CSV table of C-alpha atoms and ligand atoms in Angstrom, one decimal:
chain,number,residue,atom,x,y,z
A,1,MET,CA,-0.1,0.0,-0.1
A,2,ALA,CA,1.5,3.4,-1.0
A,3,THR,CA,2.1,6.0,2.1
A,4,ALA,CA,3.9,9.1,0.1
A,5,ALA,CA,2.1,12.1,1.3
A,6,PHE,CA,-0.2,13.4,-1.2
A,7,SER,CA,0.1,16.6,-2.5
A,8,THR,CA,-2.0,19.2,-5.1
A,9,GLN,CA,1.0,21.1,-5.9
A,10,ARG,CA,1.4,20.8,-10.0
A,11,MET,CA,4.9,20.8,-12.0
A,12,ASP,CA,3.1,21.4,-15.2
A,13,PRO,CA,1.1,24.2,-16.0
A,14,TYR,CA,-0.7,21.5,-18.2
A,15,SER,CA,-1.1,18.8,-16.4
A,16,PRO,CA,-2.5,17.0,-13.0
A,17,PRO,CA,0.8,16.1,-10.6
A,18,PRO,CA,2.5,12.9,-12.2
A,19,GLU,CA,2.3,11.0,-9.1
A,20,HIS,CA,-1.3,11.1,-9.5
A,21,LEU,CA,-1.4,10.0,-13.0
A,22,ARG,CA,0.9,6.9,-11.5
A,23,LEU,CA,-1.9,6.2,-8.9
A,24,GLN,CA,-4.3,6.1,-11.6
A,25,GLU,CA,-2.6,3.6,-13.4
A,26,VAL,CA,-1.2,1.6,-11.1
A,27,GLU,CA,-3.3,1.9,-7.7
A,28,PRO,CA,-6.5,3.9,-8.3
A,29,VAL,CA,-8.2,3.4,-5.2
A,30,SER,CA,-4.9,4.1,-2.5
A,31,GLN,CA,-4.6,5.2,1.0
A,32,VAL,CA,-1.8,7.8,1.1
A,33,GLY,CA,0.0,10.5,3.5
A,34,TRP,CA,-2.5,13.4,4.2
A,35,GLN,CA,-1.7,16.6,6.3
A,36,ASN,CA,-0.5,16.3,9.7
A,37,ASP,CA,0.8,12.7,9.5
A,38,GLY,CA,-3.1,12.0,8.8
A,39,LYS,CA,-3.8,9.4,6.0
A,40,ILE,CA,-6.8,10.0,3.1
A,41,TRP,CA,-7.9,7.7,0.2
A,42,ALA,CA,-6.8,8.7,-3.4
A,43,ILE,CA,-10.1,7.9,-5.5
A,44,THR,CA,-8.4,8.5,-9.1
A,45,LYS,CA,-10.4,6.7,-12.2
A,46,HIS,CA,-13.0,9.0,-13.5
A,47,ALA,CA,-15.7,5.9,-12.4
A,48,ASP,CA,-14.9,5.3,-8.7
A,49,VAL,CA,-14.7,9.6,-8.1
A,50,ARG,CA,-18.3,9.5,-9.4
A,51,ALA,CA,-18.8,6.6,-7.1
A,52,VAL,CA,-17.6,8.9,-4.3
A,53,LEU,CA,-19.3,12.1,-5.2
A,54,SER,CA,-23.1,10.5,-6.1
A,55,ASP,CA,-23.1,8.8,-2.6
A,56,SER,CA,-24.6,11.2,0.2
A,57,ARG,CA,-22.8,8.0,3.1
A,58,PHE,CA,-19.2,10.4,1.6
A,59,SER,CA,-20.0,13.3,3.8
A,60,SER,CA,-19.5,17.2,3.3
A,61,ASP,CA,-20.1,17.8,6.6
A,62,ARG,CA,-16.6,20.1,7.2
A,63,THR,CA,-17.8,19.7,11.6
A,64,LEU,CA,-17.3,16.1,11.4
A,65,PRO,CA,-14.6,14.8,13.5
A,66,GLY,CA,-11.7,13.4,10.9
A,67,HIS,CA,-13.1,14.9,7.8
A,68,PRO,CA,-10.4,16.3,5.8
A,69,THR,CA,-11.4,19.8,4.8
A,70,ASN,CA,-9.1,21.5,7.2
A,71,LEU,CA,-6.4,23.0,5.4
A,72,GLY,CA,-6.1,26.4,6.5
A,73,TYR,CA,-7.6,28.0,3.8
A,74,ALA,CA,-11.0,28.3,3.9
A,75,PRO,CA,-12.6,31.1,4.4
A,76,GLY,CA,-13.6,31.2,8.2
A,77,ASN,CA,-17.0,31.6,8.1
A,78,LYS,CA,-19.3,30.5,11.3
A,79,LEU,CA,-22.7,30.0,8.8
A,80,LYS,CA,-23.4,26.8,7.7
A,81,GLN,CA,-23.2,26.7,3.4
A,82,LEU,CA,-24.2,24.5,1.2
A,83,ILE,CA,-21.6,23.0,0.0
A,84,GLU,CA,-20.9,21.2,3.7
A,85,MET,CA,-24.7,20.3,4.1
A,86,ASP,CA,-25.6,16.3,4.0
A,87,PRO,CA,-28.9,15.4,3.1
A,88,PRO,CA,-31.8,16.1,4.0
A,89,GLU,CA,-30.2,19.5,5.2
A,90,HIS,CA,-28.5,19.9,1.7
A,91,THR,CA,-32.0,18.4,0.0
A,92,GLU,CA,-34.0,20.9,1.1
A,93,ALA,CA,-31.5,24.1,1.4
A,94,ARG,CA,-30.3,23.3,-2.7
A,95,GLY,CA,-33.9,22.7,-4.0
A,96,ARG,CA,-34.4,26.3,-2.8
A,97,VAL,CA,-32.0,28.4,-4.9
A,98,MET,CA,-31.7,25.7,-7.9
A,99,GLY,CA,-34.3,27.6,-9.8
A,100,GLU,CA,-32.3,30.3,-10.0
A,101,PHE,CA,-29.6,28.6,-11.5
A,102,THR,CA,-31.4,26.6,-14.4
A,103,LEU,CA,-30.1,26.9,-17.8
A,104,LYS,CA,-33.4,28.7,-19.0
A,105,LYS,CA,-32.5,31.3,-16.6
A,106,ILE,CA,-29.0,31.5,-17.3
A,107,SER,CA,-29.3,32.1,-21.2
A,108,ALA,CA,-31.6,35.2,-20.7
A,109,MET,CA,-28.7,36.5,-19.1
A,110,ARG,CA,-26.5,36.3,-22.2
A,111,PRO,CA,-27.4,40.1,-23.6
A,112,ARG,CA,-26.4,41.5,-20.2
A,113,ILE,CA,-23.0,39.2,-19.9
A,114,THR,CA,-21.8,40.3,-23.1
A,115,GLU,CA,-22.3,43.9,-21.9
A,116,ILE,CA,-20.5,43.4,-19.0
A,117,VAL,CA,-17.6,41.6,-21.4
A,118,ASP,CA,-17.7,44.8,-23.5
A,119,GLN,CA,-17.5,47.3,-20.7
A,120,ALA,CA,-14.3,45.6,-19.1
A,121,LEU,CA,-12.9,44.7,-22.8
A,122,ASP,CA,-13.6,49.0,-23.5
A,123,ALA,CA,-11.7,49.8,-20.4
A,124,MET,CA,-9.0,47.5,-21.0
A,125,LEU,CA,-8.4,48.3,-24.5
A,126,LEU,CA,-8.6,52.3,-24.2
A,127,GLY,CA,-5.3,54.0,-24.9
A,128,LYS,CA,-3.5,51.2,-24.3
A,129,SER,CA,-1.6,48.6,-25.7
A,130,GLU,CA,-0.8,46.4,-22.7
A,131,ALA,CA,-2.7,44.9,-19.5
A,132,ASP,CA,-2.9,42.4,-17.0
A,133,LEU,CA,-5.6,40.4,-18.0
A,134,VAL,CA,-6.3,38.9,-14.4
A,135,GLU,CA,-7.2,42.4,-13.3
A,136,ALA,CA,-8.9,44.1,-16.3
A,137,LEU,CA,-11.2,41.6,-17.4
A,138,ALA,CA,-11.0,37.7,-15.7
A,139,LEU,CA,-11.6,39.1,-12.3
A,140,PRO,CA,-14.0,41.8,-12.8
A,141,VAL,CA,-16.6,39.9,-15.4
A,142,PRO,CA,-17.6,37.4,-12.6
A,143,SER,CA,-17.7,40.1,-9.7
A,144,VAL,CA,-20.2,42.2,-11.8
A,145,VAL,CA,-22.2,39.4,-12.6
A,146,ILE,CA,-23.0,38.0,-9.3
A,147,ALA,CA,-23.3,41.6,-7.8
A,148,GLU,CA,-25.8,41.6,-10.1
A,149,LEU,CA,-27.7,38.4,-9.3
A,150,LEU,CA,-27.5,39.6,-5.6
A,151,GLY,CA,-29.0,43.1,-6.5
A,152,ALA,CA,-26.1,45.1,-5.3
A,153,PRO,CA,-26.8,48.3,-6.5
A,154,TYR,CA,-24.9,49.8,-9.6
A,155,GLU,CA,-22.9,52.6,-7.6
A,156,ASP,CA,-21.6,49.7,-5.1
A,157,HIS,CA,-20.2,48.0,-7.8
A,158,ASP,CA,-16.4,49.3,-7.2
A,159,PHE,CA,-16.8,48.4,-3.2
A,160,PHE,CA,-17.7,44.6,-4.1
A,161,GLN,CA,-15.6,44.6,-6.8
A,162,LYS,CA,-12.1,46.0,-5.3
A,163,ASN,CA,-13.0,43.3,-1.9
A,164,SER,CA,-13.8,40.4,-3.7
A,165,SER,CA,-10.8,41.1,-6.0
A,166,ALA,CA,-8.7,41.8,-2.3
A,167,PHE,CA,-10.3,38.5,-1.5
A,168,ALA,CA,-9.5,36.6,-4.2
A,169,ASP,CA,-5.7,38.0,-3.7
A,170,PRO,CA,-3.5,34.8,-3.1
A,171,HIS,CA,-0.7,37.4,-2.7
A,172,ALA,CA,-2.6,38.9,0.5
A,173,SER,CA,-2.7,37.9,3.8
A,174,SER,CA,-5.0,36.0,5.3
A,175,GLU,CA,-5.7,38.6,7.3
A,176,VAL,CA,-6.0,41.3,4.2
A,177,ARG,CA,-8.5,38.8,2.9
A,178,MET,CA,-10.7,38.2,5.6
A,179,GLU,CA,-11.2,41.7,6.4
A,180,ALA,CA,-12.3,42.0,3.1
A,181,MET,CA,-14.2,39.3,3.6
A,182,GLY,CA,-15.9,40.7,6.6
A,183,ARG,CA,-16.7,43.5,4.6
A,184,LEU,CA,-18.4,41.5,2.6
A,185,LYS,CA,-20.1,40.0,4.3
A,186,GLY,CA,-21.3,43.0,6.5
A,187,TYR,CA,-22.5,44.3,2.9
A,188,ILE,CA,-24.2,41.6,1.6
A,189,ALA,CA,-26.2,40.8,5.1
A,190,ASP,CA,-27.2,44.8,4.7
A,191,LEU,CA,-28.5,44.1,1.3
A,192,VAL,CA,-30.2,41.3,2.5
A,193,ASN,CA,-31.9,43.7,5.4
A,194,SER,CA,-32.6,46.1,2.9
A,195,ARG,CA,-34.6,44.0,0.4
A,196,VAL,CA,-36.5,43.1,3.3
A,197,GLU,CA,-37.9,46.4,3.7
A,198,ASN,CA,-38.1,47.1,0.0
A,199,PRO,CA,-37.7,43.9,-3.1
A,200,GLY,CA,-36.2,44.0,-5.8
A,201,ASP,CA,-35.7,41.6,-8.9
A,202,ASP,CA,-32.9,40.0,-7.3
A,203,ILE,CA,-32.1,36.2,-5.8
A,204,LEU,CA,-32.2,37.7,-2.1
A,205,SER,CA,-35.3,39.1,-2.6
A,206,ARG,CA,-37.2,36.0,-4.5
A,207,GLN,CA,-35.7,34.0,-1.6
A,208,LEU,CA,-36.7,36.4,0.8
A,209,ALA,CA,-40.3,35.9,-0.5
A,210,ALA,CA,-40.4,32.5,-0.6
A,211,GLY,CA,-39.6,32.7,3.3
A,212,ALA,CA,-35.6,32.6,3.6
A,213,ASN,CA,-34.7,33.8,6.5
A,214,PRO,CA,-31.8,36.8,6.6
A,215,GLU,CA,-29.3,34.6,8.3
A,216,ASP,CA,-29.1,31.8,5.9
A,217,LEU,CA,-29.0,33.8,2.9
A,218,THR,CA,-26.3,36.0,4.0
A,219,GLY,CA,-24.3,32.7,3.8
A,220,LEU,CA,-25.8,31.9,0.7
A,221,GLY,CA,-25.0,35.3,-0.6
A,222,VAL,CA,-21.4,34.7,0.7
A,223,LEU,CA,-21.1,31.8,-0.6
A,224,LEU,CA,-22.4,32.6,-4.5
A,225,LEU,CA,-19.7,35.1,-4.0
A,226,ILE,CA,-16.7,33.0,-2.8
A,227,ALA,CA,-17.7,29.8,-4.9
A,228,GLY,CA,-17.9,32.2,-8.4
A,229,HIS,CA,-15.7,34.6,-8.5
A,230,GLU,CA,-12.4,33.4,-8.3
A,231,THR,CA,-12.9,30.0,-10.5
A,232,THR,CA,-14.4,31.4,-12.9
A,233,ALA,CA,-11.5,33.9,-13.0
A,234,ASN,CA,-9.2,31.4,-13.2
A,235,MET,CA,-10.7,29.9,-16.1
A,236,ILE,CA,-10.6,32.6,-17.7
A,237,SER,CA,-7.2,33.5,-17.7
A,238,LEU,CA,-6.0,29.9,-18.0
A,239,SER,CA,-8.2,29.6,-21.2
A,240,ILE,CA,-6.7,32.5,-22.8
A,241,ALA,CA,-3.0,31.9,-21.7
A,242,THR,CA,-3.5,28.3,-23.3
A,243,LEU,CA,-5.2,30.1,-27.1
A,244,LEU,CA,-1.8,32.7,-26.8
A,245,ASP,CA,0.1,30.0,-25.9
A,246,LYS,CA,-1.1,27.2,-29.2
A,247,PRO,CA,-1.8,29.3,-32.0
A,248,GLU,CA,-3.4,26.6,-33.7
A,249,LEU,CA,-6.1,26.3,-31.0
A,250,LEU,CA,-6.7,30.2,-31.3
A,251,GLN,CA,-6.9,29.4,-35.0
A,252,GLN,CA,-9.2,27.0,-35.4
A,253,LEU,CA,-11.7,29.0,-32.7
A,254,ARG,CA,-11.4,32.2,-35.5
A,255,ASP,CA,-12.1,30.2,-38.2
A,256,ASN,CA,-14.8,27.8,-36.1
A,257,PRO,CA,-16.7,30.0,-33.6
A,258,GLU,CA,-19.3,27.0,-33.4
A,259,LEU,CA,-16.8,25.5,-31.5
A,260,ILE,CA,-16.2,27.6,-28.5
A,261,PRO,CA,-18.9,26.1,-26.2
A,262,GLY,CA,-16.6,22.8,-26.9
A,263,ALA,CA,-13.4,24.8,-26.3
A,264,VAL,CA,-15.5,25.9,-23.1
A,265,GLU,CA,-16.2,22.2,-22.2
A,266,GLU,CA,-12.5,20.9,-22.9
A,267,LEU,CA,-11.0,23.4,-21.3
A,268,LEU,CA,-12.7,23.1,-17.8
A,269,ARG,CA,-11.9,19.4,-18.3
A,270,TYR,CA,-8.4,20.2,-19.0
A,271,PHE,CA,-7.9,22.2,-16.4
A,272,THR,CA,-10.3,20.8,-13.8
A,273,ILE,CA,-9.0,24.3,-11.4
A,274,ALA,CA,-11.3,23.2,-8.2
A,275,GLU,CA,-8.4,21.0,-6.5
A,276,ILE,CA,-9.8,20.2,-3.3
A,277,GLY,CA,-13.4,19.6,-4.1
A,278,GLY,CA,-13.9,16.0,-3.8
A,279,LEU,CA,-13.2,15.9,-0.2
A,280,ARG,CA,-15.2,13.9,2.1
A,281,LEU,CA,-15.7,11.7,5.3
A,282,SER,CA,-16.6,8.2,4.8
A,283,THR,CA,-20.0,7.6,7.5
A,284,ASP,CA,-19.9,3.7,6.7
A,285,ASP,CA,-18.1,0.9,5.3
A,286,ILE,CA,-18.4,1.4,1.7
A,287,GLU,CA,-16.3,-0.5,-1.2
A,288,ILE,CA,-14.8,1.8,-3.6
A,289,GLY,CA,-13.4,0.0,-6.9
A,290,GLY,CA,-13.2,-3.0,-5.0
A,291,THR,CA,-11.6,-1.4,-2.2
A,292,LEU,CA,-13.2,-1.3,1.2
A,293,ILE,CA,-13.1,2.2,2.6
A,294,ARG,CA,-14.3,2.0,6.4
A,295,SER,CA,-16.3,4.5,8.6
A,296,GLY,CA,-14.5,7.4,10.0
A,297,GLU,CA,-11.7,7.3,6.9
A,298,ALA,CA,-11.2,10.3,5.1
A,299,VAL,CA,-11.4,10.1,1.3
A,300,PHE,CA,-10.2,12.7,-1.7
A,301,ALA,CA,-12.0,12.1,-5.1
A,302,VAL,CA,-9.4,13.6,-7.2
A,303,CYS,CA,-11.0,15.2,-10.2
A,304,ASN,CA,-8.4,16.7,-12.1
A,305,THR,CA,-7.1,13.2,-12.6
A,306,ALA,CA,-10.1,11.9,-12.9
A,307,ASN,CA,-10.3,13.9,-16.1
A,308,ARG,CA,-7.6,12.2,-17.7
A,309,ASP,CA,-8.6,8.7,-17.3
A,310,PRO,CA,-7.6,7.0,-20.8
A,311,GLU,CA,-10.5,5.0,-20.7
A,312,VAL,CA,-12.7,7.9,-20.5
A,313,PHE,CA,-11.1,10.3,-22.4
A,314,PRO,CA,-9.2,9.0,-25.2
A,315,GLU,CA,-5.7,11.0,-25.6
A,316,PRO,CA,-6.5,12.1,-22.5
A,317,ASN,CA,-3.7,14.7,-22.3
A,318,LYS,CA,-4.4,16.6,-25.6
A,319,ILE,CA,-6.5,19.3,-25.9
A,320,ASP,CA,-9.2,18.6,-28.3
A,321,PHE,CA,-12.5,20.8,-29.0
A,322,THR,CA,-14.8,18.7,-30.4
A,323,ARG,CA,-14.2,15.8,-28.0
A,324,GLY,CA,-17.4,16.6,-26.3
A,325,ALA,CA,-16.2,16.1,-22.6
A,326,ARG,CA,-19.8,17.2,-20.8
A,327,ASN,CA,-19.1,14.2,-19.0
A,328,HIS,CA,-15.8,15.8,-17.0
A,329,VAL,CA,-16.1,15.8,-13.0
A,330,ALA,CA,-14.3,19.9,-13.5
A,331,PHE,CA,-18.0,21.1,-11.8
A,332,GLY,CA,-18.0,17.7,-9.5
A,333,PHE,CA,-20.9,15.1,-9.2
A,334,GLY,CA,-23.6,13.9,-7.5
A,335,PRO,CA,-25.7,15.6,-5.3
A,336,HIS,CA,-23.2,18.9,-4.3
A,337,GLN,CA,-22.9,18.9,-8.4
A,338,CYS,CA,-21.6,22.9,-9.2
A,339,LEU,CA,-24.9,24.8,-8.9
A,340,GLY,CA,-23.3,27.6,-11.1
A,341,GLN,CA,-22.2,25.5,-13.8
A,342,ASN,CA,-24.6,26.8,-16.3
A,343,LEU,CA,-23.5,30.7,-15.3
A,344,ALA,CA,-19.5,29.5,-15.4
A,345,ARG,CA,-20.0,28.2,-18.9
A,346,LEU,CA,-21.9,30.7,-20.4
A,347,GLU,CA,-19.2,33.7,-18.9
A,348,LEU,CA,-16.7,31.5,-20.5
A,349,GLU,CA,-18.3,31.4,-23.7
A,350,VAL,CA,-18.7,35.2,-24.2
A,351,VAL,CA,-15.5,36.0,-22.6
A,352,LEU,CA,-13.1,34.3,-25.3
A,353,SER,CA,-16.1,35.0,-28.2
A,354,ALA,CA,-15.3,38.9,-27.6
A,355,VAL,CA,-11.3,38.2,-26.8
A,356,ILE,CA,-11.1,36.1,-30.0
A,357,ARG,CA,-13.6,38.8,-31.8
A,358,ARG,CA,-12.5,42.1,-30.7
A,359,ILE,CA,-8.6,41.7,-30.0
A,360,PRO,CA,-7.2,39.8,-33.5
A,361,THR,CA,-3.2,40.9,-32.4
A,362,LEU,CA,-3.9,39.5,-28.3
A,363,ARG,CA,-0.4,38.3,-27.5
A,364,LEU,CA,1.5,37.1,-24.3
A,365,ALA,CA,3.6,40.0,-23.2
A,366,ILE,CA,5.9,37.3,-20.8
A,367,PRO,CA,6.7,33.9,-22.6
A,368,PHE,CA,4.3,31.4,-21.3
A,369,GLY,CA,7.5,29.5,-19.0
A,370,GLU,CA,7.3,32.6,-17.0
A,371,ILE,CA,3.5,32.6,-16.5
A,372,PRO,CA,3.0,32.9,-12.3
A,373,PHE,CA,0.5,29.7,-12.1
A,374,LYS,CA,-1.2,29.5,-8.8
A,375,GLU,CA,0.8,25.6,-8.7
A,376,TYR,CA,-0.8,25.2,-5.3
A,377,GLY,CA,-4.2,26.3,-3.3
A,378,PRO,CA,-7.5,25.6,-3.8
A,379,THR,CA,-8.5,26.7,-6.9
A,380,TYR,CA,-5.5,26.3,-9.8
A,381,GLY,CA,-4.8,29.4,-11.9
A,382,ILE,CA,-2.7,32.3,-12.7
A,383,PHE,CA,-1.8,35.3,-10.8
A,384,THR,CA,-1.1,37.9,-13.3
A,385,LEU,CA,-1.2,37.6,-17.3
A,386,PRO,CA,0.6,40.1,-19.0
A,387,VAL,CA,-0.5,40.7,-22.6
A,388,ALA,CA,-0.4,43.4,-25.5
A,389,TRP,CA,-2.0,43.9,-28.6
B,1,HEM,C1,-15.5,27.8,-13.6
B,1,HEM,C2,-15.8,28.0,-12.8
B,1,HEM,C3,-16.1,27.0,-11.5
B,1,HEM,C4,-16.2,26.0,-11.2
B,1,HEM,C5,-14.4,24.9,-11.9
B,1,HEM,C6,-16.6,25.7,-10.0
B,1,HEM,C7,-16.1,23.9,-9.2
B,1,HEM,C8,-17.3,23.7,-8.7
B,1,HEM,C9,-17.0,22.2,-8.1
B,1,HEM,C10,-15.9,20.9,-8.5
B,1,HEM,C11,-17.9,22.2,-6.9
B,1,HEM,C12,-18.1,21.1,-6.1
B,1,HEM,C13,-17.7,20.9,-4.6
B,1,HEM,C14,-17.9,19.7,-3.8
B,1,HEM,O1,-18.2,18.5,-4.5
B,1,HEM,O2,-17.8,19.5,-3.0
B,1,HEM,C15,-18.8,23.4,-6.7
B,1,HEM,C16,-20.0,23.4,-5.9
B,1,HEM,C17,-21.0,24.7,-6.1
B,1,HEM,N1,-20.4,26.0,-7.3
B,1,HEM,FE1,-19.2,26.2,-8.3
B,1,HEM,N2,-17.4,26.5,-9.7
B,1,HEM,C18,-17.5,27.4,-10.5
B,1,HEM,C19,-18.3,28.4,-10.8
B,1,HEM,C20,-19.3,28.9,-9.8
B,1,HEM,C21,-20.3,29.6,-10.2
B,1,HEM,C22,-19.9,30.7,-11.4
B,1,HEM,C23,-21.5,29.7,-9.0
B,1,HEM,C24,-22.3,31.1,-8.5
B,1,HEM,C25,-22.5,32.1,-9.0
B,1,HEM,C26,-21.0,28.8,-8.1
B,1,HEM,C27,-21.4,28.2,-7.0
B,1,HEM,C28,-21.1,27.1,-6.5
B,1,HEM,C29,-22.0,26.6,-5.2
B,1,HEM,C30,-23.1,27.0,-4.8
B,1,HEM,C31,-21.8,25.1,-4.9
B,1,HEM,C32,-21.6,24.3,-4.2
B,1,HEM,C33,-23.5,23.5,-4.3
B,1,HEM,C34,-23.4,22.2,-3.6
B,1,HEM,O3,-22.8,22.4,-2.5
B,1,HEM,O4,-24.4,21.9,-3.3
B,1,HEM,N3,-19.7,28.1,-8.7
B,1,HEM,N4,-18.3,24.4,-8.0
């Protein structure tokens, strides 16, 4: 049985850690070393990862003793979030908000998201020939989108964007990040209270009308912000960096813009940025891939490695926009599968289309090898992406 400590640190910008891929080949359900001398079951095959994530006996409740989520970078939030609930609490809480994120509802946001992206690009391009794409485009777009979903008044966008960017800034100390989160939490709590008196056309008002209590609703607002901001921003910058590094892929999308939705799906699979989305605690004796996992043992459904499983994705290390990779697990799987996935897909699609159409001369302003990737952390991505045109 393997005992090496398991690390999510990436060595190559385009690949999950080689040790994870090796385990997938030789011992796809293996108990490995984990933080603070602990142990965890690393599950690396696509079918086994789905089996774990779709079985609620593998608990998401971080308050359970032995749950492997205490990684030091959790948001320190006392409010219980959807993402850490088990059924029946989770089923009820998710059921209350699911209707806000249906494909139909999100598709209706396309014109507004297109405007938001165009405004960010206008500001980026105005009188300049270079920029940090993370700051100019990747962070502001999801921040403005979520602010509007929550019904934050337009004049507060600056505050919202500044603080959500500060919270997402991995260079900042955890104190500075938590201060920004505290300000956002206070802001969302005030927003919820203002909606009690003056309902509007937004998620918070609709949830209040459906009987949600203000405290739970503040928790939901904060979760949507955390879950939807940096994730989408990192996928935007990784996708654009890849297209600029691989001109043949960029040209393929220029020539065939109808491939953009497929490209979004393939890039989601390829990068699978939510590094620790699949951490669970077993609450029963359960067999996975022929191996018995005992009640009380920690489990890691390793999505980025599952998404390179050659049994499901032939030539898994090749980026192929025509692959039709919808069965990937970049958004997780099962009851906790990403609530915002339709929104994330739409934002990525609109951003890629606009960048390809509007900036034909876009190029990296530093060699690809010098891009500062977030090799270690809860979300894979890029710190800064200097580009020129
Ligand atoms: C590319 C962008 C995104 C990625 C890769 C991503 C990934 C994920 C993953 C892997 C999970 C499952 C975690 C688990 O099983 O424990 C998840 C859950 C979640 N995501 Fe996303 N996400 C993205 C964007 C968004 C957006 C835009 C929103 C909303 C505005 C959002 C809201 C949520 C919520 C609320 C959950 C918890 C769902 C639940 O526990 O029932 N995400 N996300």
